[in-house]
Tab-separated table of C-alpha atoms and ligand atoms in Angstrom:
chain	number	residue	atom	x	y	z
A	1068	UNK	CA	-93.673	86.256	-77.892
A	1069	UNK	CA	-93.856	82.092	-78.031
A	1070	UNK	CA	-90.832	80.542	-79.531
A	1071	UNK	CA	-91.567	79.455	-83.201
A	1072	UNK	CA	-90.919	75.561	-83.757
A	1073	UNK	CA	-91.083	74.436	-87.194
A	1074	UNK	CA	-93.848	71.808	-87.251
A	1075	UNK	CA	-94.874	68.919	-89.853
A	1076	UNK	CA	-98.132	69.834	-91.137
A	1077	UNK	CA	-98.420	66.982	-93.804
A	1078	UNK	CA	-96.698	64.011	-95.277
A	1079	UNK	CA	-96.945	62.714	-98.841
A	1080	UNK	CA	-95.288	59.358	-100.119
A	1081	UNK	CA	-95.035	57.484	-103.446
A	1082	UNK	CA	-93.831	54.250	-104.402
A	1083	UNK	CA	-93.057	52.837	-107.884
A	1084	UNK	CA	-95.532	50.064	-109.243
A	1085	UNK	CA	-93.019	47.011	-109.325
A	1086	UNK	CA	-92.258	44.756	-106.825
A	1087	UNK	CA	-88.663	42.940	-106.738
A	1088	UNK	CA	-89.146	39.922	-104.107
A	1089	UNK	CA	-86.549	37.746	-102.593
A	1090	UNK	CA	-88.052	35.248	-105.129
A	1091	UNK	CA	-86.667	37.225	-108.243
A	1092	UNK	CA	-83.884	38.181	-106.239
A	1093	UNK	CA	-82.747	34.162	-105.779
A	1094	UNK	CA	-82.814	34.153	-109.861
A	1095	UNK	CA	-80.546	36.906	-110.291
A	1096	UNK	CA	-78.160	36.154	-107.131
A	1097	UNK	CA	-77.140	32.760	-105.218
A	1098	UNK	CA	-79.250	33.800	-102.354
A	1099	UNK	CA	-82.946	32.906	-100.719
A	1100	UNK	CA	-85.718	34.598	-99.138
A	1101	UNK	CA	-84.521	32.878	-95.760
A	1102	UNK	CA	-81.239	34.332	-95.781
A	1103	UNK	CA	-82.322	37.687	-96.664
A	1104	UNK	CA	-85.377	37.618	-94.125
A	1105	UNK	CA	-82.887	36.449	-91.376
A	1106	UNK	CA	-80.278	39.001	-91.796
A	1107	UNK	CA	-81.742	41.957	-93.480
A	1108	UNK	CA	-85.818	41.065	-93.078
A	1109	UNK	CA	-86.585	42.839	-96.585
A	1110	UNK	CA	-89.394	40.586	-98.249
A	1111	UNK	CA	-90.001	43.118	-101.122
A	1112	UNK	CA	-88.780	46.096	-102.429
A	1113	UNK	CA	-90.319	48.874	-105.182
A	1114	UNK	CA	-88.223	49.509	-108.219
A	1115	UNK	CA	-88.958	52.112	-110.533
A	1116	UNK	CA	-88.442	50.339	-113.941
A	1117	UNK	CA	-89.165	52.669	-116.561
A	1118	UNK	CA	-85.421	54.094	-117.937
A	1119	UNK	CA	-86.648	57.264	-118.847
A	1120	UNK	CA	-87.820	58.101	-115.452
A	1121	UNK	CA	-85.686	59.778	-113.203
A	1122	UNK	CA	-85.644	60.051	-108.711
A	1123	UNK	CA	-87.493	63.304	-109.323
A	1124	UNK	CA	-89.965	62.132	-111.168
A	1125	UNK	CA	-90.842	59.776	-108.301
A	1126	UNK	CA	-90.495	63.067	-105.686
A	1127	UNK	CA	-93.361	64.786	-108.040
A	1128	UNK	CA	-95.394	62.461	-107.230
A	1129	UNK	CA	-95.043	62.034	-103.001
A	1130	UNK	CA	-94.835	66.167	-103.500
A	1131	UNK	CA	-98.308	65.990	-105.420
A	1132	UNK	CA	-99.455	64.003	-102.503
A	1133	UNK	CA	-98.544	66.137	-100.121
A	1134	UNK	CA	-99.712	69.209	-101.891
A	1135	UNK	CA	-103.367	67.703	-102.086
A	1136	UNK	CA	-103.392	66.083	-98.328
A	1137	UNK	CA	-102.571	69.795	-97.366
A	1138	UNK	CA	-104.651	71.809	-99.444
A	1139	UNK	CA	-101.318	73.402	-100.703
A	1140	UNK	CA	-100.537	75.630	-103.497
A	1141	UNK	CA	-96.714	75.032	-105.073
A	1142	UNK	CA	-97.171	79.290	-105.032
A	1143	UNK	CA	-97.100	79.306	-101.627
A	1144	UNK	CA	-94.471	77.238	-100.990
A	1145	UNK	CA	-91.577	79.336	-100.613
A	1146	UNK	CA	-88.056	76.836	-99.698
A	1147	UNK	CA	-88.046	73.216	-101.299
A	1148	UNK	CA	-85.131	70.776	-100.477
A	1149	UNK	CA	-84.155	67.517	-102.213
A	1150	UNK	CA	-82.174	65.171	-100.561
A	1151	UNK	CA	-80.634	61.847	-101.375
A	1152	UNK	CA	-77.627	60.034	-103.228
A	1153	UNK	CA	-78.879	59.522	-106.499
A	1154	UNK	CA	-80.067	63.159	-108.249
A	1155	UNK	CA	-81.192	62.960	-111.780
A	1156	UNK	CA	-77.844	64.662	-112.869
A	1157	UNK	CA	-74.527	66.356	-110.867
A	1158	UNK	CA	-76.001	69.824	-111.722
A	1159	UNK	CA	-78.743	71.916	-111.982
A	1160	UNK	CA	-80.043	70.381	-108.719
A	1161	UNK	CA	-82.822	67.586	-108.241
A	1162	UNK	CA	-84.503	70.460	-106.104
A	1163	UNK	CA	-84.709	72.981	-109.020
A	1164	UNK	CA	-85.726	70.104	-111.500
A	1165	UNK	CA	-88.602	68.886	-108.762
A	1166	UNK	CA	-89.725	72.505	-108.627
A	1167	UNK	CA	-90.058	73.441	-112.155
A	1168	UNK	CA	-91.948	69.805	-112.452
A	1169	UNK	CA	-94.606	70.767	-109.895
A	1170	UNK	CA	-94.891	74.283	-110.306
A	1171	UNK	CA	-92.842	75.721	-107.041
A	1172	UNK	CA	-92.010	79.084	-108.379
A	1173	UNK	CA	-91.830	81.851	-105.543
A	1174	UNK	CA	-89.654	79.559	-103.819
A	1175	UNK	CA	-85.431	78.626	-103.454
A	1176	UNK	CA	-84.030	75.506	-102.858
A	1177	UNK	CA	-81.345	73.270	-103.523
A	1178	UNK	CA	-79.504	69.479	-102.346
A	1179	UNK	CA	-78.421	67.815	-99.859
A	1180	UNK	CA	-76.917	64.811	-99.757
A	1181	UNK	CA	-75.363	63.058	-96.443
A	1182	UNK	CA	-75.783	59.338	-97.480
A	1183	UNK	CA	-78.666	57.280	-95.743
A	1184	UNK	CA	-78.862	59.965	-93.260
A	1185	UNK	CA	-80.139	63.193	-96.029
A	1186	UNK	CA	-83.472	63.439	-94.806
A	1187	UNK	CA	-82.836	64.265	-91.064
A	1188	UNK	CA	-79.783	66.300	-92.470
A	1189	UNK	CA	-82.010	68.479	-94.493
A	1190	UNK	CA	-85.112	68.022	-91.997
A	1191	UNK	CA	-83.011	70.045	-89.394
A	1192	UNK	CA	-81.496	72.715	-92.167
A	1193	UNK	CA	-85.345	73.476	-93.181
A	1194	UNK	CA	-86.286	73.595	-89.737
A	1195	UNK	CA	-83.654	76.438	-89.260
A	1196	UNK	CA	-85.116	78.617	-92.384
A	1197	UNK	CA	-89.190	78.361	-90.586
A	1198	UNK	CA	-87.655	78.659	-86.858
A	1199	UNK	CA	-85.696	81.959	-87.945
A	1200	UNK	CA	-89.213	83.654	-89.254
A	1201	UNK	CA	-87.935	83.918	-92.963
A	1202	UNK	CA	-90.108	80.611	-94.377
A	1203	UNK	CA	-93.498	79.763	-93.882
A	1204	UNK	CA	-93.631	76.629	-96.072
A	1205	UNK	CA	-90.942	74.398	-96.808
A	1206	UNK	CA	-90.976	71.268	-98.529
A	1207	UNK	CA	-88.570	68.330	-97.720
A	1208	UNK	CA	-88.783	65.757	-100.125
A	1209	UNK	CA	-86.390	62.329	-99.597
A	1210	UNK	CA	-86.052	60.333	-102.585
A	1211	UNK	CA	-83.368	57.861	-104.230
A	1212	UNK	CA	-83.394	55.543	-107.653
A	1213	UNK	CA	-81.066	52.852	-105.551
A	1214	UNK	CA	-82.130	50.334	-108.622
A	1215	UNK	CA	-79.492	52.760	-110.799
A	1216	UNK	CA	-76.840	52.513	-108.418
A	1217	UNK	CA	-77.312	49.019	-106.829
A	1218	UNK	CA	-75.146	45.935	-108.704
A	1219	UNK	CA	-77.949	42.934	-109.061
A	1220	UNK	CA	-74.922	40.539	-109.442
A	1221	UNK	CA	-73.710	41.326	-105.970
A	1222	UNK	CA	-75.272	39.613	-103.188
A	1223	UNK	CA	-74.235	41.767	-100.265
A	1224	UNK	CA	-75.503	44.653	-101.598
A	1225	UNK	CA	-78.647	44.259	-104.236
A	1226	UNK	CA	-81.048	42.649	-101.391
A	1227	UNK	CA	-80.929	45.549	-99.171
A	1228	UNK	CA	-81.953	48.944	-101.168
A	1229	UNK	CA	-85.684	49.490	-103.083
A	1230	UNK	CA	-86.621	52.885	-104.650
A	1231	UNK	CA	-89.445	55.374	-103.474
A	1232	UNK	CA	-89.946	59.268	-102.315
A	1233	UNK	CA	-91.477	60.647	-99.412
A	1234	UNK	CA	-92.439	64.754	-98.835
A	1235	UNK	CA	-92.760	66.720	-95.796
A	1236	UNK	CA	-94.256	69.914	-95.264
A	1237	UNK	CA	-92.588	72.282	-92.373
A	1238	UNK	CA	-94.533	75.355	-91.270
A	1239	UNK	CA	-94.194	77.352	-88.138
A	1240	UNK	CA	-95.882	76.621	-84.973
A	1241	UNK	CA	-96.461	78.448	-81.703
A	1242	UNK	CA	-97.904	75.873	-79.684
A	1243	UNK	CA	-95.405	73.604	-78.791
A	1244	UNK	CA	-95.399	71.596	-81.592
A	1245	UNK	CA	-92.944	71.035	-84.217
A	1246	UNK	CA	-89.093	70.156	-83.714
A	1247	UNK	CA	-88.082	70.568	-80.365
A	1248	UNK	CA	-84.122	69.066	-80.334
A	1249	UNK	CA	-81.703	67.625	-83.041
A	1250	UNK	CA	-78.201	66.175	-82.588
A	1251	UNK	CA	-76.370	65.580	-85.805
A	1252	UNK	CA	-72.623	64.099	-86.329
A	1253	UNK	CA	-70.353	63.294	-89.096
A	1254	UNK	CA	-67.458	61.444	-89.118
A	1255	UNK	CA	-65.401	61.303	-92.305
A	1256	UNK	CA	-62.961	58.559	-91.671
A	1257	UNK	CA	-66.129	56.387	-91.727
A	1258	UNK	CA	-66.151	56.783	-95.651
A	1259	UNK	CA	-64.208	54.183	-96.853
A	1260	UNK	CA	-66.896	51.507	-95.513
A	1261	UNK	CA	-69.932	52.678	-97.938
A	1262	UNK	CA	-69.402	54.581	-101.403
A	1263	UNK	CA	-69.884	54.968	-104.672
A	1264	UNK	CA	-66.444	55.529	-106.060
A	1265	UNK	CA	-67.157	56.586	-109.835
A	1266	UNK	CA	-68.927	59.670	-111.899
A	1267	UNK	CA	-67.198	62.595	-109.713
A	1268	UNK	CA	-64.138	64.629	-109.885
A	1269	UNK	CA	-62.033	62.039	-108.653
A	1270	UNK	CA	-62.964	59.349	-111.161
A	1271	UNK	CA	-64.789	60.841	-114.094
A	1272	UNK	CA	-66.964	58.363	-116.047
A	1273	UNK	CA	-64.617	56.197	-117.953
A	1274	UNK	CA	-64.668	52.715	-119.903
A	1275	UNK	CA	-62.692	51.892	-117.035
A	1276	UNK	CA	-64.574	52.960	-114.207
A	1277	UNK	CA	-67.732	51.156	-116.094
A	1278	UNK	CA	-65.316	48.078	-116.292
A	1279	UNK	CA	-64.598	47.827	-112.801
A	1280	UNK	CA	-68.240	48.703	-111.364
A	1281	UNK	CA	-67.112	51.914	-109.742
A	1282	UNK	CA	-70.478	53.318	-110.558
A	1283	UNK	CA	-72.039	51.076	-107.747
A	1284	UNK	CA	-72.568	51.343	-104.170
A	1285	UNK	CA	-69.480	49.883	-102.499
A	1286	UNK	CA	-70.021	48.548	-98.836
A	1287	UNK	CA	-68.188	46.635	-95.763
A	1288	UNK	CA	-71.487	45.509	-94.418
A	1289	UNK	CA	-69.843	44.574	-90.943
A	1290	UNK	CA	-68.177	47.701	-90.222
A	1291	UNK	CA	-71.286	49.483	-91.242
A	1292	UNK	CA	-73.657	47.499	-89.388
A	1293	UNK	CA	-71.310	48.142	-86.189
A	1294	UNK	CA	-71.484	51.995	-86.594
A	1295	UNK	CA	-75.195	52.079	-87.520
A	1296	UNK	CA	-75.870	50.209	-84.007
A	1297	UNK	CA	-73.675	52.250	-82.063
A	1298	UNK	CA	-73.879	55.800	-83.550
A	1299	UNK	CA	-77.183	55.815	-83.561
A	1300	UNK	CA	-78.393	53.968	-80.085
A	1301	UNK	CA	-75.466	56.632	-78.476
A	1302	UNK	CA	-77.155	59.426	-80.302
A	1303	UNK	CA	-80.927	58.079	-79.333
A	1304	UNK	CA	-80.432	57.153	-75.910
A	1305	UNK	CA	-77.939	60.600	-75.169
A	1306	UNK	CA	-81.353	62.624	-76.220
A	1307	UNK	CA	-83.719	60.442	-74.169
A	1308	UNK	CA	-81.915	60.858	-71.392
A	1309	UNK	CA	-82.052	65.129	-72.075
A	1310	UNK	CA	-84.976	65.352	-72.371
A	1311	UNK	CA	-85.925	62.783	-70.022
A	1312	UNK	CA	-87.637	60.689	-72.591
A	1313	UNK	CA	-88.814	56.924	-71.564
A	1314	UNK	CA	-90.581	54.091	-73.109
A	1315	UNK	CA	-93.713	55.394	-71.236
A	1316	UNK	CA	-93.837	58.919	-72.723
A	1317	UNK	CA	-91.967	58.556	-76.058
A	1318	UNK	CA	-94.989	57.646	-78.737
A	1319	UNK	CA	-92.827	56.781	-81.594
A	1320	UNK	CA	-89.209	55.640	-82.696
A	1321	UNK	CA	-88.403	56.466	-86.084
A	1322	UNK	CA	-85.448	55.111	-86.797
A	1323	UNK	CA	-83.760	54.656	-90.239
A	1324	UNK	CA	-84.731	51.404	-92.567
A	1325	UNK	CA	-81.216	49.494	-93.263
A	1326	UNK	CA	-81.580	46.656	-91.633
A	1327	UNK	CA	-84.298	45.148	-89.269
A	1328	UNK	CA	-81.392	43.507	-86.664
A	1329	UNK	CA	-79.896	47.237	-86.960
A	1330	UNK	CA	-83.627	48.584	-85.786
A	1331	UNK	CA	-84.122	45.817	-83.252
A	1332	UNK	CA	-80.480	46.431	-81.952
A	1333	UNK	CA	-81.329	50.134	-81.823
A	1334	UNK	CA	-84.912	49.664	-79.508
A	1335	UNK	CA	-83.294	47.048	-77.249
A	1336	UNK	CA	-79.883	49.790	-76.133
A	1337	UNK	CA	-82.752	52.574	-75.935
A	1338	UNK	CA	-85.044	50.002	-73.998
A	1339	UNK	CA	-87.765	50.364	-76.129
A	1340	UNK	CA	-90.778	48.218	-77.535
A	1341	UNK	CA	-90.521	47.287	-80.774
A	1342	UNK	CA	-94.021	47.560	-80.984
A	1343	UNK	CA	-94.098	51.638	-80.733
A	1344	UNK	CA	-91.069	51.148	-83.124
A	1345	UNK	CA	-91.893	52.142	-86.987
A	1346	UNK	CA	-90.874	49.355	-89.359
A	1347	UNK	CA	-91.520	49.303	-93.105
A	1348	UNK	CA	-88.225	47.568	-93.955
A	1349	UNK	CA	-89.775	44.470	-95.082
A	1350	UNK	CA	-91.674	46.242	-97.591
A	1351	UNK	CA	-89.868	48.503	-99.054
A	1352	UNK	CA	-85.824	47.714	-98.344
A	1353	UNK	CA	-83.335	50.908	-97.464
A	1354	UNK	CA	-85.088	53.530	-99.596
A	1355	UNK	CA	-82.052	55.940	-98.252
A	1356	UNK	CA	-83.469	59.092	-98.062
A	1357	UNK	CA	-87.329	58.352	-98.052
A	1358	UNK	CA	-87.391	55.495	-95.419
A	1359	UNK	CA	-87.979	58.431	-92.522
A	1360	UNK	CA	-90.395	60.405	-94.582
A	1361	UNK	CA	-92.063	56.913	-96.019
A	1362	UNK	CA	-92.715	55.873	-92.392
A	1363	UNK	CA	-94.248	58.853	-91.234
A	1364	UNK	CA	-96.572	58.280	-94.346
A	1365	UNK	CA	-97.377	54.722	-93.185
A	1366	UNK	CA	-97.988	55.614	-89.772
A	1367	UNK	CA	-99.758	58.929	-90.143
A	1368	UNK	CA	-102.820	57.129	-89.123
A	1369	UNK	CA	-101.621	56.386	-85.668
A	1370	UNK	CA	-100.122	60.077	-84.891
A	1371	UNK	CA	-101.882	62.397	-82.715
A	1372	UNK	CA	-101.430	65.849	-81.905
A	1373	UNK	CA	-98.629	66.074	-78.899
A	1374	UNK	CA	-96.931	62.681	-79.564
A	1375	UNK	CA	-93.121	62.480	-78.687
A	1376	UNK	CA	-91.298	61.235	-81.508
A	1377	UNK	CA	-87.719	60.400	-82.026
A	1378	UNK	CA	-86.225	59.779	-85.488
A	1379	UNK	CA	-82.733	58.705	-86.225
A	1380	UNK	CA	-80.524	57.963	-88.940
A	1381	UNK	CA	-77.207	56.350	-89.977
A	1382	UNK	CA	-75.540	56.633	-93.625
A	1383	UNK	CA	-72.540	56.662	-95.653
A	1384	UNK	CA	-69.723	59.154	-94.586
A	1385	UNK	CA	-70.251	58.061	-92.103
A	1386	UNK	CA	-73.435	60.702	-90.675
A	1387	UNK	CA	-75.945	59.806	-88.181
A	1388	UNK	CA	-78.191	61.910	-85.572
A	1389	UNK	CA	-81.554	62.518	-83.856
A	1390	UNK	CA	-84.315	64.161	-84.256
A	1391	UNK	CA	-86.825	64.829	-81.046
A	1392	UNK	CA	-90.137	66.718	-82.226
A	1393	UNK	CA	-93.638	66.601	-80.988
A	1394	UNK	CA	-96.152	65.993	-83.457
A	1395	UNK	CA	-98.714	68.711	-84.522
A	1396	UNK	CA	-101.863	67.096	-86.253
A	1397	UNK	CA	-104.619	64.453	-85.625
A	1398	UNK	CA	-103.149	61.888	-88.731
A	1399	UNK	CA	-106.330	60.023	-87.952
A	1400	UNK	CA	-108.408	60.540	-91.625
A	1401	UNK	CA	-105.761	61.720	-93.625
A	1402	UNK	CA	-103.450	58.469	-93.443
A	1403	UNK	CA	-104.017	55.507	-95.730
A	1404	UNK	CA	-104.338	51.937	-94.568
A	1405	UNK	CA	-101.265	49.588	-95.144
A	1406	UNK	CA	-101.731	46.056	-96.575
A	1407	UNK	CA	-102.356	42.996	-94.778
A	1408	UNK	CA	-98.889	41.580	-94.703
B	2960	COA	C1	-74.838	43.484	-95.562
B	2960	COA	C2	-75.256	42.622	-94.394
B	2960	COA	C3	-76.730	42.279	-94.500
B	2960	COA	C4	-74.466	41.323	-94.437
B	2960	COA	O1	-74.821	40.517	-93.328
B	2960	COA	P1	-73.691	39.850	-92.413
B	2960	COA	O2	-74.389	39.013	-91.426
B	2960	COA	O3	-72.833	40.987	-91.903
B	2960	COA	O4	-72.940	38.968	-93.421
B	2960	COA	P2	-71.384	38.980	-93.812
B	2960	COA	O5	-71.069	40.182	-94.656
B	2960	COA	O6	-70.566	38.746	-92.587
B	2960	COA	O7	-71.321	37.682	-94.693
B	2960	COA	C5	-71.558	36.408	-94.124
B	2960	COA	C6	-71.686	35.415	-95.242
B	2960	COA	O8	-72.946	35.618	-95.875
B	2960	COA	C7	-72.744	35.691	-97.282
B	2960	COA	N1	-73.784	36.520	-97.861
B	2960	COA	C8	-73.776	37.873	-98.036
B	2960	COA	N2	-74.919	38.210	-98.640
B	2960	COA	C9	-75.632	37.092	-98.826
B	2960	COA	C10	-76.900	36.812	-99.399
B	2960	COA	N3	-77.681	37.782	-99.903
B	2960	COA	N4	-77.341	35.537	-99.422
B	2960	COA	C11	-76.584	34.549	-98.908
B	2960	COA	N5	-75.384	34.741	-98.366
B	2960	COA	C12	-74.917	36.003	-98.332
B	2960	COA	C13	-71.347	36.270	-97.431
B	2960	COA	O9	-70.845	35.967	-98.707
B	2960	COA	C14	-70.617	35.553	-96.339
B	2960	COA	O10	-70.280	34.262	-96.780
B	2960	COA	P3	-68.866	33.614	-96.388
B	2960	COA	O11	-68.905	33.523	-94.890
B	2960	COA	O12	-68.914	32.324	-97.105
B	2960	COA	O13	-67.838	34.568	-96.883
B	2960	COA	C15	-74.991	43.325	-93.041
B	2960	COA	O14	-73.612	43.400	-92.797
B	2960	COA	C16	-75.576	44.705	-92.983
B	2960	COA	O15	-76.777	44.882	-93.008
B	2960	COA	N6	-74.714	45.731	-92.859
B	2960	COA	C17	-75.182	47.090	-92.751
B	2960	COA	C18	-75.706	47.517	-94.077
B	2960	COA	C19	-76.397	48.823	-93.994
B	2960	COA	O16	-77.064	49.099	-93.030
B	2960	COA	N7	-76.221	49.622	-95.037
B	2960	COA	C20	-76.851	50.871	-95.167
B	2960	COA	C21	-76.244	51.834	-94.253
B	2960	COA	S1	-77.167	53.246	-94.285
């Protein structure tokens, strides 16, 4: 019997209405669009402004998306994963609150969260459940409010992140296609670079934490920006060279959105064009756990069935890894067409 690979089949995205440019940003921050082009190359970034709305609401939608670019019932789905750093609340889990909210009810699911890097994190633990036989369709959704945990008086930090959801659907395939190799790592000691330090069992909400912005993201950006390079170009370049992947045969690199010197940094240790490299930084900022899934949804036009791909992440903890799959589908009339920008 052919070895079962668990395959994309479809890839939904969604990205709140309002734009935060470099512009506003300058009003709010001593900062300019020059600066933050140079070093981070973010232009604009969606924020999801209404207070009542939560990060799943914002998965419902790139799962709705994906549900009607697939022809797929939430019946049939039977696994759905949420992953990211900022669930609507520390328990029940984003995943059961996303299911009830778009009607996944024959299924299981719960969180995962492993900073920037969630979505390859729970790409590969989905991957597991539809290589083993048990799950047939699995929904990985990536999605993160960073507006709600980003400090807009902080320069260092507020540029970088923008909020949005992207949705994956994993279903077995015989024919090649589907994930063929991951590599993932964690190193702990790498945690006191990036995190947020307030709201868990180690400092419970408090006048005081709220005093001392605890309930932020907290980040080195030099430290951080050295690991990102290095983890991940190791981690790329140590599966290339497996798999005897080049710049010739490798169709895509799909590498996490933190920083477009981190991505350029990345392509040039791999030796690889940036022009088969997928960017949407300057769009949308770090989205943290939707930038992979959010690229695959700009791009979807360009895939075609049998194209190498390599995705790879870096995050808080610190985590990182790779991802080497071959694509299963002709994206041709099922992607949209991005803006003239
Ligand atoms: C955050 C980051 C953009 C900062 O860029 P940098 O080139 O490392 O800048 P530094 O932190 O060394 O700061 C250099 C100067 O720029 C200033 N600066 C920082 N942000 C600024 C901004 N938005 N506008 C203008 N100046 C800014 C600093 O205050 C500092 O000024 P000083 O020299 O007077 O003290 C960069 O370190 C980075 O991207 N790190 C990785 C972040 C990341 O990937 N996070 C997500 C991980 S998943």
């Amino acid at each position: 019997m052919s070895q079962i690979r668990a395959a994309i089949t479809g890839v939904g995205g969604y990205l709140p209405e309002y734009i935060l440019t470099n512009e506003e940003i300058s009003k709010m921050v001593d900062t300019t669009d020059e600066w933050i082009m140079s070093h981070i190359g973010v232009k604009e970034r969606h924020i999801l402004k209404d207070p009542e709305k939560a990060t799943s609401d914002m998965a419902v939608e790139a799962v709705k998306n994906l549900f009607a670019k697939t022809n797929t019932r939430p019946d049939e789905v039977d696994m759905l994963l949420w992953c990211g750093v900022t669930p609507d609340m520390a328990f029940p889990s984003t995943a059961n609150i996303i299911s009830d909210k778009v009607g996944v009810t024959n299924a299981f699911g719960y969180d995962i969260n492993a900073g920037c890097s969630s979505f390859l994190y729970a790409l590969v633990t989905a991957s597991k459940f539809v290589e083993s036989g048990s799950h047939k369709k699995v929904v990985v959704v990536g999605a993160d409010k960073m507006s709600t945990i980003v400090d807009y008086t902080d320069r260092s930090t507020c540029p970088i992140f923008g909020d949005g959801a992207g949705a994956v659907l994993l279903e077995p395939s015989t024919n090649q296609t589907g994930i063929i190799d991951s590599m993932m790592k964690v190193d702990g000691a790498g945690r006191k670079h990036l995190f947020q330090a307030a709201g868990g069992s180690l400092l419970p909400p408090s006048f005081n934490t709220i005093l001392k912005k605890q309930h932020y993201i907290y980040q080195e950006g030099q430290p951080v920006f050295k690991a990102a390079v290095s983890k991940m170009s190791d981690t790329t370049v140590a599966m290339m060279q497996k798999h005897n992947l080049t710049a010739e045969n490798l169709a895509w690199f799909v590498p996490h959105q933190a920083n477009m010197r981190i991505i350029e940094a990345c392509a040039r240790r791999m030796n690889f064009p940036v022009e088969k490299t997928m960017v949407n930084i300057r769009r949308y900022g770090n989205t943290t756990a939707a930038t992979l899934p959010l690229c695959l949804w700009d791009y979807e036009k360009q895939l075609r069935p049998g194209d190498n791909l390599l995705l790879a992440t870096f995050g808080a903890g610190f985590t990182w890894g790779a991802v080497y799959l071959q694509w299963a589908y002709n994206g041709e009339k099922i992607g949209h067409d991005l803006p003239n920008t």
